[in-house]
PDB file of N, CA and C in Angstrom:
ATOM      1  N   MET A   1     -50.295  16.863  33.760  1.00  0.00           N
ATOM      2  CA  MET A   1     -50.087  15.749  33.345  1.00  0.00           C
ATOM      3  C   MET A   1     -51.219  16.101  32.083  1.00  0.00           C
ATOM      4  N   SER A   2     -50.124  16.084  31.044  1.00  0.00           N
ATOM      5  CA  SER A   2     -50.736  16.500  29.399  1.00  0.00           C
ATOM      6  C   SER A   2     -51.353  15.434  28.719  1.00  0.00           C
ATOM      7  N   ALA A   3     -52.424  15.767  27.630  1.00  0.00           N
ATOM      8  CA  ALA A   3     -53.092  15.182  27.141  1.00  0.00           C
ATOM      9  C   ALA A   3     -52.559  13.835  26.243  1.00  0.00           C
ATOM     10  N   LYS A   4     -52.870  12.776  26.089  1.00  0.00           N
ATOM     11  CA  LYS A   4     -52.176  11.790  24.748  1.00  0.00           C
ATOM     12  C   LYS A   4     -53.290  12.000  23.661  1.00  0.00           C
ATOM     13  N   ILE A   5     -52.213  12.847  22.535  1.00  0.00           N
ATOM     14  CA  ILE A   5     -52.858  13.034  21.977  1.00  0.00           C
ATOM     15  C   ILE A   5     -52.652  11.425  20.448  1.00  0.00           C
ATOM     16  N   LEU A   6     -53.543  10.697  20.094  1.00  0.00           N
ATOM     17  CA  LEU A   6     -53.507  10.304  18.682  1.00  0.00           C
ATOM     18  C   LEU A   6     -54.088  10.825  17.467  1.00  0.00           C
ATOM     19  N   ALA A   7     -53.421  10.846  16.365  1.00  0.00           N
ATOM     20  CA  ALA A   7     -53.225  11.600  14.952  1.00  0.00           C
ATOM     21  C   ALA A   7     -53.190  10.000  13.692  1.00  0.00           C
ATOM     22  N   LEU A   8     -54.442  10.353  12.940  1.00  0.00           N
ATOM     23  CA  LEU A   8     -54.123   9.872  11.868  1.00  0.00           C
ATOM     24  C   LEU A   8     -54.570  10.061  10.732  1.00  0.00           C
ATOM     25  N   ASP A   9     -53.814  10.048   9.997  1.00  0.00           N
ATOM     26  CA  ASP A   9     -54.561  10.828   8.094  1.00  0.00           C
ATOM     27  C   ASP A   9     -53.782   9.521   7.477  1.00  0.00           C
ATOM     28  N   THR A  10     -54.860   9.865   6.644  1.00  0.00           N
ATOM     29  CA  THR A  10     -54.839   9.367   5.381  1.00  0.00           C
ATOM     30  C   THR A  10     -55.735  10.045   4.085  1.00  0.00           C
ATOM     31  N   ALA A  11     -55.579  10.815   5.052  1.00  0.00           N
ATOM     32  CA  ALA A  11     -56.584  11.436   2.960  1.00  0.00           C
ATOM     33  C   ALA A  11     -55.461  11.930   1.953  1.00  0.00           C
ATOM     34  N   THR A  12     -54.297  11.782   1.282  1.00  0.00           N
ATOM     35  CA  THR A  12     -53.832  11.885   0.674  1.00  0.00           C
ATOM     36  C   THR A  12     -52.269  10.581   0.507  1.00  0.00           C
ATOM     37  N   GLU A  13     -51.525   9.811  -0.344  1.00  0.00           N
ATOM     38  CA  GLU A  13     -50.731   9.067  -0.544  1.00  0.00           C
ATOM     39  C   GLU A  13     -50.578   8.799   1.113  1.00  0.00           C
ATOM     40  N   ASN A  14     -50.317   9.691   1.977  1.00  0.00           N
ATOM     41  CA  ASN A  14     -49.379   9.148   2.550  1.00  0.00           C
ATOM     42  C   ASN A  14     -49.887   8.785   3.657  1.00  0.00           C
ATOM     43  N   CYS A  15     -49.569   8.060   4.313  1.00  0.00           N
ATOM     44  CA  CYS A  15     -50.064   7.266   5.083  1.00  0.00           C
ATOM     45  C   CYS A  15     -49.760   7.625   6.513  1.00  0.00           C
ATOM     46  N   SER A  16     -49.734   8.380   7.607  1.00  0.00           N
ATOM     47  CA  SER A  16     -49.549   8.293   8.635  1.00  0.00           C
ATOM     48  C   SER A  16     -50.403   8.862  10.201  1.00  0.00           C
ATOM     49  N   VAL A  17     -49.349   8.557  11.278  1.00  0.00           N
ATOM     50  CA  VAL A  17     -50.244   7.680  12.249  1.00  0.00           C
ATOM     51  C   VAL A  17     -49.333   8.884  13.261  1.00  0.00           C
ATOM     52  N   ALA A  18     -49.655   9.647  13.993  1.00  0.00           N
ATOM     53  CA  ALA A  18     -48.847  10.176  15.316  1.00  0.00           C
ATOM     54  C   ALA A  18     -49.413  10.545  16.677  1.00  0.00           C
ATOM     55  N   LEU A  19     -48.406  10.222  17.745  1.00  0.00           N
ATOM     56  CA  LEU A  19     -48.905  10.474  19.117  1.00  0.00           C
ATOM     57  C   LEU A  19     -48.440  11.155  19.831  1.00  0.00           C
ATOM     58  N   ILE A  20     -49.089  11.822  20.241  1.00  0.00           N
ATOM     59  CA  ILE A  20     -48.240  13.135  21.529  1.00  0.00           C
ATOM     60  C   ILE A  20     -48.586  12.476  22.082  1.00  0.00           C
ATOM     61  N   ASP A  21     -47.505  12.256  23.240  1.00  0.00           N
ATOM     62  CA  ASP A  21     -47.591  12.350  24.753  1.00  0.00           C
ATOM     63  C   ASP A  21     -46.211  13.746  26.166  1.00  0.00           C
ATOM     64  N   GLY A  22     -46.949  14.528  25.777  1.00  0.00           N
ATOM     65  CA  GLY A  22     -46.799  15.659  27.227  1.00  0.00           C
ATOM     66  C   GLY A  22     -45.344  16.449  25.543  1.00  0.00           C
ATOM     67  N   ASP A  23     -44.196  16.761  25.701  1.00  0.00           N
ATOM     68  CA  ASP A  23     -43.366  16.821  24.581  1.00  0.00           C
ATOM     69  C   ASP A  23     -42.714  16.248  23.782  1.00  0.00           C
ATOM     70  N   LYS A  24     -43.153  14.755  24.113  1.00  0.00           N
ATOM     71  CA  LYS A  24     -42.680  13.210  23.576  1.00  0.00           C
ATOM     72  C   LYS A  24     -43.832  13.430  22.496  1.00  0.00           C
ATOM     73  N   THR A  25     -43.315  12.661  21.028  1.00  0.00           N
ATOM     74  CA  THR A  25     -43.796  12.855  19.947  1.00  0.00           C
ATOM     75  C   THR A  25     -43.660  11.544  19.396  1.00  0.00           C
ATOM     76  N   PHE A  26     -44.125  10.511  19.042  1.00  0.00           N
ATOM     77  CA  PHE A  26     -44.110   9.221  18.024  1.00  0.00           C
ATOM     78  C   PHE A  26     -44.740   8.681  16.773  1.00  0.00           C
ATOM     79  N   PHE A  27     -44.490   8.668  16.012  1.00  0.00           N
ATOM     80  CA  PHE A  27     -45.220   9.231  14.364  1.00  0.00           C
ATOM     81  C   PHE A  27     -43.707   7.476  13.546  1.00  0.00           C
ATOM     82  N   ARG A  28     -44.982   6.943  12.454  1.00  0.00           N
ATOM     83  CA  ARG A  28     -44.861   6.913  11.213  1.00  0.00           C
ATOM     84  C   ARG A  28     -45.883   7.072  10.594  1.00  0.00           C
ATOM     85  N   SER A  29     -44.941   6.666   8.953  1.00  0.00           N
ATOM     86  CA  SER A  29     -44.840   7.661   7.896  1.00  0.00           C
ATOM     87  C   SER A  29     -45.077   7.368   6.539  1.00  0.00           C
ATOM     88  N   GLU A  30     -45.859   6.378   5.561  1.00  0.00           N
ATOM     89  CA  GLU A  30     -45.318   5.866   4.187  1.00  0.00           C
ATOM     90  C   GLU A  30     -46.182   6.571   3.327  1.00  0.00           C
ATOM     91  N   VAL A  31     -45.406   6.868   2.571  1.00  0.00           N
ATOM     92  CA  VAL A  31     -46.251   6.799   0.796  1.00  0.00           C
ATOM     93  C   VAL A  31     -46.925   5.686   1.023  1.00  0.00           C
ATOM     94  N   ALA A  32     -47.670   4.781   0.732  1.00  0.00           N
ATOM     95  CA  ALA A  32     -48.340   3.889   0.400  1.00  0.00           C
ATOM     96  C   ALA A  32     -50.004   3.853  -0.350  1.00  0.00           C
ATOM     97  N   PRO A  33     -49.647   4.676  -1.280  1.00  0.00           N
ATOM     98  CA  PRO A  33     -51.212   4.740  -2.554  1.00  0.00           C
ATOM     99  C   PRO A  33     -51.957   3.719  -2.556  1.00  0.00           C
ATOM    100  N   ARG A  34     -53.052   3.719  -2.370  1.00  0.00           N
ATOM    101  CA  ARG A  34     -54.577   2.728  -2.051  1.00  0.00           C
ATOM    102  C   ARG A  34     -53.479   1.474  -1.123  1.00  0.00           C
ATOM    103  N   ASP A  35     -52.839   1.847   0.000  1.00  0.00           N
ATOM    104  CA  ASP A  35     -52.524   0.575   0.636  1.00  0.00           C
ATOM    105  C   ASP A  35     -52.644   0.521   2.155  1.00  0.00           C
ATOM    106  N   HIS A  36     -54.133   2.016   2.251  1.00  0.00           N
ATOM    107  CA  HIS A  36     -53.783   2.440   3.945  1.00  0.00           C
ATOM    108  C   HIS A  36     -54.497   1.870   4.807  1.00  0.00           C
ATOM    109  N   THR A  37     -55.436   0.670   4.481  1.00  0.00           N
ATOM    110  CA  THR A  37     -55.867  -0.206   5.574  1.00  0.00           C
ATOM    111  C   THR A  37     -54.875  -1.115   5.657  1.00  0.00           C
ATOM    112  N   LYS A  38     -54.064  -1.228   4.872  1.00  0.00           N
ATOM    113  CA  LYS A  38     -52.688  -2.658   5.141  1.00  0.00           C
ATOM    114  C   LYS A  38     -52.259  -1.813   6.352  1.00  0.00           C
ATOM    115  N   LYS A  39     -51.616  -0.724   6.572  1.00  0.00           N
ATOM    116  CA  LYS A  39     -50.760  -0.026   7.182  1.00  0.00           C
ATOM    117  C   LYS A  39     -51.309   0.726   7.874  1.00  0.00           C
ATOM    118  N   ILE A  40     -52.098   1.139   8.193  1.00  0.00           N
ATOM    119  CA  ILE A  40     -52.763   2.262   9.530  1.00  0.00           C
ATOM    120  C   ILE A  40     -52.865   1.496  10.899  1.00  0.00           C
ATOM    121  N   LEU A  41     -53.430   0.554  10.464  1.00  0.00           N
ATOM    122  CA  LEU A  41     -54.235  -0.195  12.475  1.00  0.00           C
ATOM    123  C   LEU A  41     -52.182  -0.909  12.222  1.00  0.00           C
ATOM    124  N   PRO A  42     -51.156  -1.364  12.053  1.00  0.00           N
ATOM    125  CA  PRO A  42     -50.486  -1.673  12.256  1.00  0.00           C
ATOM    126  C   PRO A  42     -49.222  -0.765  12.511  1.00  0.00           C
ATOM    127  N   MET A  43     -49.228   0.796  12.398  1.00  0.00           N
ATOM    128  CA  MET A  43     -48.638   1.702  12.526  1.00  0.00           C
ATOM    129  C   MET A  43     -49.449   2.394  13.647  1.00  0.00           C
ATOM    130  N   VAL A  44     -50.374   2.335  14.453  1.00  0.00           N
ATOM    131  CA  VAL A  44     -50.769   2.964  15.367  1.00  0.00           C
ATOM    132  C   VAL A  44     -50.574   1.283  16.848  1.00  0.00           C
ATOM    133  N   ASP A  45     -50.227   0.519  16.455  1.00  0.00           N
ATOM    134  CA  ASP A  45     -49.638  -0.402  17.504  1.00  0.00           C
ATOM    135  C   ASP A  45     -48.238  -0.399  17.937  1.00  0.00           C
ATOM    136  N   GLU A  46     -47.375  -0.137  16.888  1.00  0.00           N
ATOM    137  CA  GLU A  46     -46.174   0.456  16.789  1.00  0.00           C
ATOM    138  C   GLU A  46     -45.891   1.642  17.179  1.00  0.00           C
ATOM    139  N   VAL A  47     -46.378   3.112  17.181  1.00  0.00           N
ATOM    140  CA  VAL A  47     -46.457   4.225  18.294  1.00  0.00           C
ATOM    141  C   VAL A  47     -46.739   3.720  19.370  1.00  0.00           C
ATOM    142  N   LEU A  48     -47.788   3.529  19.453  1.00  0.00           N
ATOM    143  CA  LEU A  48     -48.302   2.922  21.245  1.00  0.00           C
ATOM    144  C   LEU A  48     -47.425   2.022  22.082  1.00  0.00           C
ATOM    145  N   LYS A  49     -47.105   1.290  21.224  1.00  0.00           N
ATOM    146  CA  LYS A  49     -45.644  -0.011  21.246  1.00  0.00           C
ATOM    147  C   LYS A  49     -43.943   1.437  22.059  1.00  0.00           C
ATOM    148  N   GLU A  50     -44.115   1.942  21.487  1.00  0.00           N
ATOM    149  CA  GLU A  50     -42.942   2.353  21.040  1.00  0.00           C
ATOM    150  C   GLU A  50     -43.035   3.630  22.512  1.00  0.00           C
ATOM    151  N   ALA A  51     -44.172   3.808  22.490  1.00  0.00           N
ATOM    152  CA  ALA A  51     -44.255   4.885  23.803  1.00  0.00           C
ATOM    153  C   ALA A  51     -45.309   3.786  25.325  1.00  0.00           C
ATOM    154  N   GLY A  52     -45.026   3.146  24.868  1.00  0.00           N
ATOM    155  CA  GLY A  52     -44.899   2.153  25.769  1.00  0.00           C
ATOM    156  C   GLY A  52     -46.583   2.589  26.812  1.00  0.00           C
ATOM    157  N   LEU A  53     -47.663   2.645  25.917  1.00  0.00           N
ATOM    158  CA  LEU A  53     -49.098   2.836  26.047  1.00  0.00           C
ATOM    159  C   LEU A  53     -50.158   2.169  25.315  1.00  0.00           C
ATOM    160  N   LYS A  54     -51.054   2.202  26.195  1.00  0.00           N
ATOM    161  CA  LYS A  54     -52.179   1.462  25.537  1.00  0.00           C
ATOM    162  C   LYS A  54     -53.331   1.710  24.916  1.00  0.00           C
ATOM    163  N   LEU A  55     -54.150   1.461  23.474  1.00  0.00           N
ATOM    164  CA  LEU A  55     -55.044   2.264  23.050  1.00  0.00           C
ATOM    165  C   LEU A  55     -56.167   2.842  24.421  1.00  0.00           C
ATOM    166  N   ALA A  56     -56.046   2.204  25.683  1.00  0.00           N
ATOM    167  CA  ALA A  56     -56.877   3.394  26.684  1.00  0.00           C
ATOM    168  C   ALA A  56     -56.630   4.075  27.256  1.00  0.00           C
ATOM    169  N   ASP A  57     -54.664   5.127  27.268  1.00  0.00           N
ATOM    170  CA  ASP A  57     -54.542   5.594  27.558  1.00  0.00           C
ATOM    171  C   ASP A  57     -54.610   6.900  27.080  1.00  0.00           C
ATOM    172  N   VAL A  58     -54.786   6.623  25.527  1.00  0.00           N
ATOM    173  CA  VAL A  58     -54.865   7.471  24.699  1.00  0.00           C
ATOM    174  C   VAL A  58     -55.992   8.700  25.180  1.00  0.00           C
ATOM    175  N   ASP A  59     -56.293   9.706  25.303  1.00  0.00           N
ATOM    176  CA  ASP A  59     -57.450  10.879  25.433  1.00  0.00           C
ATOM    177  C   ASP A  59     -57.901  11.387  24.446  1.00  0.00           C
ATOM    178  N   ALA A  60     -56.967  11.536  23.287  1.00  0.00           N
ATOM    179  CA  ALA A  60     -58.252  11.943  22.302  1.00  0.00           C
ATOM    180  C   ALA A  60     -57.927  11.413  20.632  1.00  0.00           C
ATOM    181  N   LEU A  61     -58.535  12.069  19.849  1.00  0.00           N
ATOM    182  CA  LEU A  61     -58.408  10.874  18.755  1.00  0.00           C
ATOM    183  C   LEU A  61     -58.515  12.346  17.671  1.00  0.00           C
ATOM    184  N   ALA A  62     -56.890  12.283  17.105  1.00  0.00           N
ATOM    185  CA  ALA A  62     -57.530  13.170  16.071  1.00  0.00           C
ATOM    186  C   ALA A  62     -57.741  13.432  14.273  1.00  0.00           C
ATOM    187  N   PHE A  63     -58.045  13.497  13.287  1.00  0.00           N
ATOM    188  CA  PHE A  63     -57.505  13.104  12.072  1.00  0.00           C
ATOM    189  C   PHE A  63     -57.689  13.767  10.543  1.00  0.00           C
ATOM    190  N   GLY A  64     -56.973  13.368  10.359  1.00  0.00           N
ATOM    191  CA  GLY A  64     -57.095  14.628   8.597  1.00  0.00           C
ATOM    192  C   GLY A  64     -58.688  15.055   7.725  1.00  0.00           C
ATOM    193  N   ARG A  65     -58.394  15.904   7.333  1.00  0.00           N
ATOM    194  CA  ARG A  65     -59.681  15.483   7.312  1.00  0.00           C
ATOM    195  C   ARG A  65     -59.221  16.074   5.624  1.00  0.00           C
ATOM    196  N   GLY A  66     -60.103  15.730   4.454  1.00  0.00           N
ATOM    197  CA  GLY A  66     -59.929  15.853   3.061  1.00  0.00           C
ATOM    198  C   GLY A  66     -60.583  15.022   2.297  1.00  0.00           C
ATOM    199  N   GLN A  67     -60.555  15.277   1.314  1.00  0.00           N
ATOM    200  CA  GLN A  67     -62.192  14.358   0.364  1.00  0.00           C
ATOM    201  C   GLN A  67     -61.904  13.339   0.228  1.00  0.00           C
ATOM    202  N   VAL A  68     -60.714  12.449   1.364  1.00  0.00           N
ATOM    203  CA  VAL A  68     -59.988  10.983   0.890  1.00  0.00           C
ATOM    204  C   VAL A  68     -60.155  10.540   2.423  1.00  0.00           C
ATOM    205  N   ALA A  69     -60.458  11.075   3.440  1.00  0.00           N
ATOM    206  CA  ALA A  69     -60.056  11.486   4.447  1.00  0.00           C
ATOM    207  C   ALA A  69     -60.984  10.289   4.670  1.00  0.00           C
ATOM    208  N   LEU A  70     -62.201   9.736   4.723  1.00  0.00           N
ATOM    209  CA  LEU A  70     -63.611   8.568   5.203  1.00  0.00           C
ATOM    210  C   LEU A  70     -62.638   7.817   5.945  1.00  0.00           C
ATOM    211  N   LEU A  71     -61.208   6.828   4.945  1.00  0.00           N
ATOM    212  CA  LEU A  71     -60.734   5.885   6.341  1.00  0.00           C
ATOM    213  C   LEU A  71     -60.138   6.310   7.823  1.00  0.00           C
ATOM    214  N   ALA A  72     -59.900   7.471   7.848  1.00  0.00           N
ATOM    215  CA  ALA A  72     -58.968   8.031   8.407  1.00  0.00           C
ATOM    216  C   ALA A  72     -60.355   8.001   9.889  1.00  0.00           C
ATOM    217  N   PHE A  73     -61.226   8.817   9.693  1.00  0.00           N
ATOM    218  CA  PHE A  73     -62.572   9.215   9.872  1.00  0.00           C
ATOM    219  C   PHE A  73     -63.105   7.950  10.949  1.00  0.00           C
ATOM    220  N   GLU A  74     -63.476   7.148   9.826  1.00  0.00           N
ATOM    221  CA  GLU A  74     -63.955   5.386  10.010  1.00  0.00           C
ATOM    222  C   GLU A  74     -62.497   5.099  11.459  1.00  0.00           C
ATOM    223  N   LEU A  75     -61.595   4.752  11.190  1.00  0.00           N
ATOM    224  CA  LEU A  75     -60.853   4.050  12.196  1.00  0.00           C
ATOM    225  C   LEU A  75     -60.841   4.813  13.453  1.00  0.00           C
ATOM    226  N   ALA A  76     -60.507   5.978  13.150  1.00  0.00           N
ATOM    227  CA  ALA A  76     -60.826   7.530  14.334  1.00  0.00           C
ATOM    228  C   ALA A  76     -62.439   6.298  15.295  1.00  0.00           C
ATOM    229  N   LEU A  77     -63.624   6.315  14.446  1.00  0.00           N
ATOM    230  CA  LEU A  77     -64.400   6.164  15.652  1.00  0.00           C
ATOM    231  C   LEU A  77     -64.521   4.731  15.611  1.00  0.00           C
ATOM    232  N   VAL A  78     -63.822   3.739  15.364  1.00  0.00           N
ATOM    233  CA  VAL A  78     -63.141   2.120  15.562  1.00  0.00           C
ATOM    234  C   VAL A  78     -62.711   2.794  16.324  1.00  0.00           C
ATOM    235  N   LEU A  79     -61.463   2.813  17.020  1.00  0.00           N
ATOM    236  CA  LEU A  79     -60.869   2.872  17.909  1.00  0.00           C
ATOM    237  C   LEU A  79     -61.357   3.364  18.776  1.00  0.00           C
ATOM    238  N   HIS A  80     -62.308   4.571  18.977  1.00  0.00           N
ATOM    239  CA  HIS A  80     -62.216   5.236  19.883  1.00  0.00           C
ATOM    240  C   HIS A  80     -63.761   4.277  21.033  1.00  0.00           C
ATOM    241  N   LYS A  81     -64.332   3.577  20.483  1.00  0.00           N
ATOM    242  CA  LYS A  81     -65.051   2.327  20.616  1.00  0.00           C
ATOM    243  C   LYS A  81     -64.334   0.981  21.670  1.00  0.00           C
ATOM    244  N   VAL A  82     -63.452   0.652  20.869  1.00  0.00           N
ATOM    245  CA  VAL A  82     -62.375  -0.226  21.214  1.00  0.00           C
ATOM    246  C   VAL A  82     -62.261  -0.252  23.089  1.00  0.00           C
TER     247      VAL A  82
END
């Protein structure tokens, strides 16, 4: 059984979410300057639904680290507590 990893990146104008489940990858990505807060959670919901998983099924959260990656870090903390 392989780990299910949910990755978030909001460090640039591109907003992206990826879910890795074994050899399968599900992702959403959109150039959305200043719109990340509206885009990221629906993207998370979409990849989880596509993979047939719930947030509780995710084993690990990853996030992009950069000068403006605070949103992804905060979201990772919030999602971890859900």
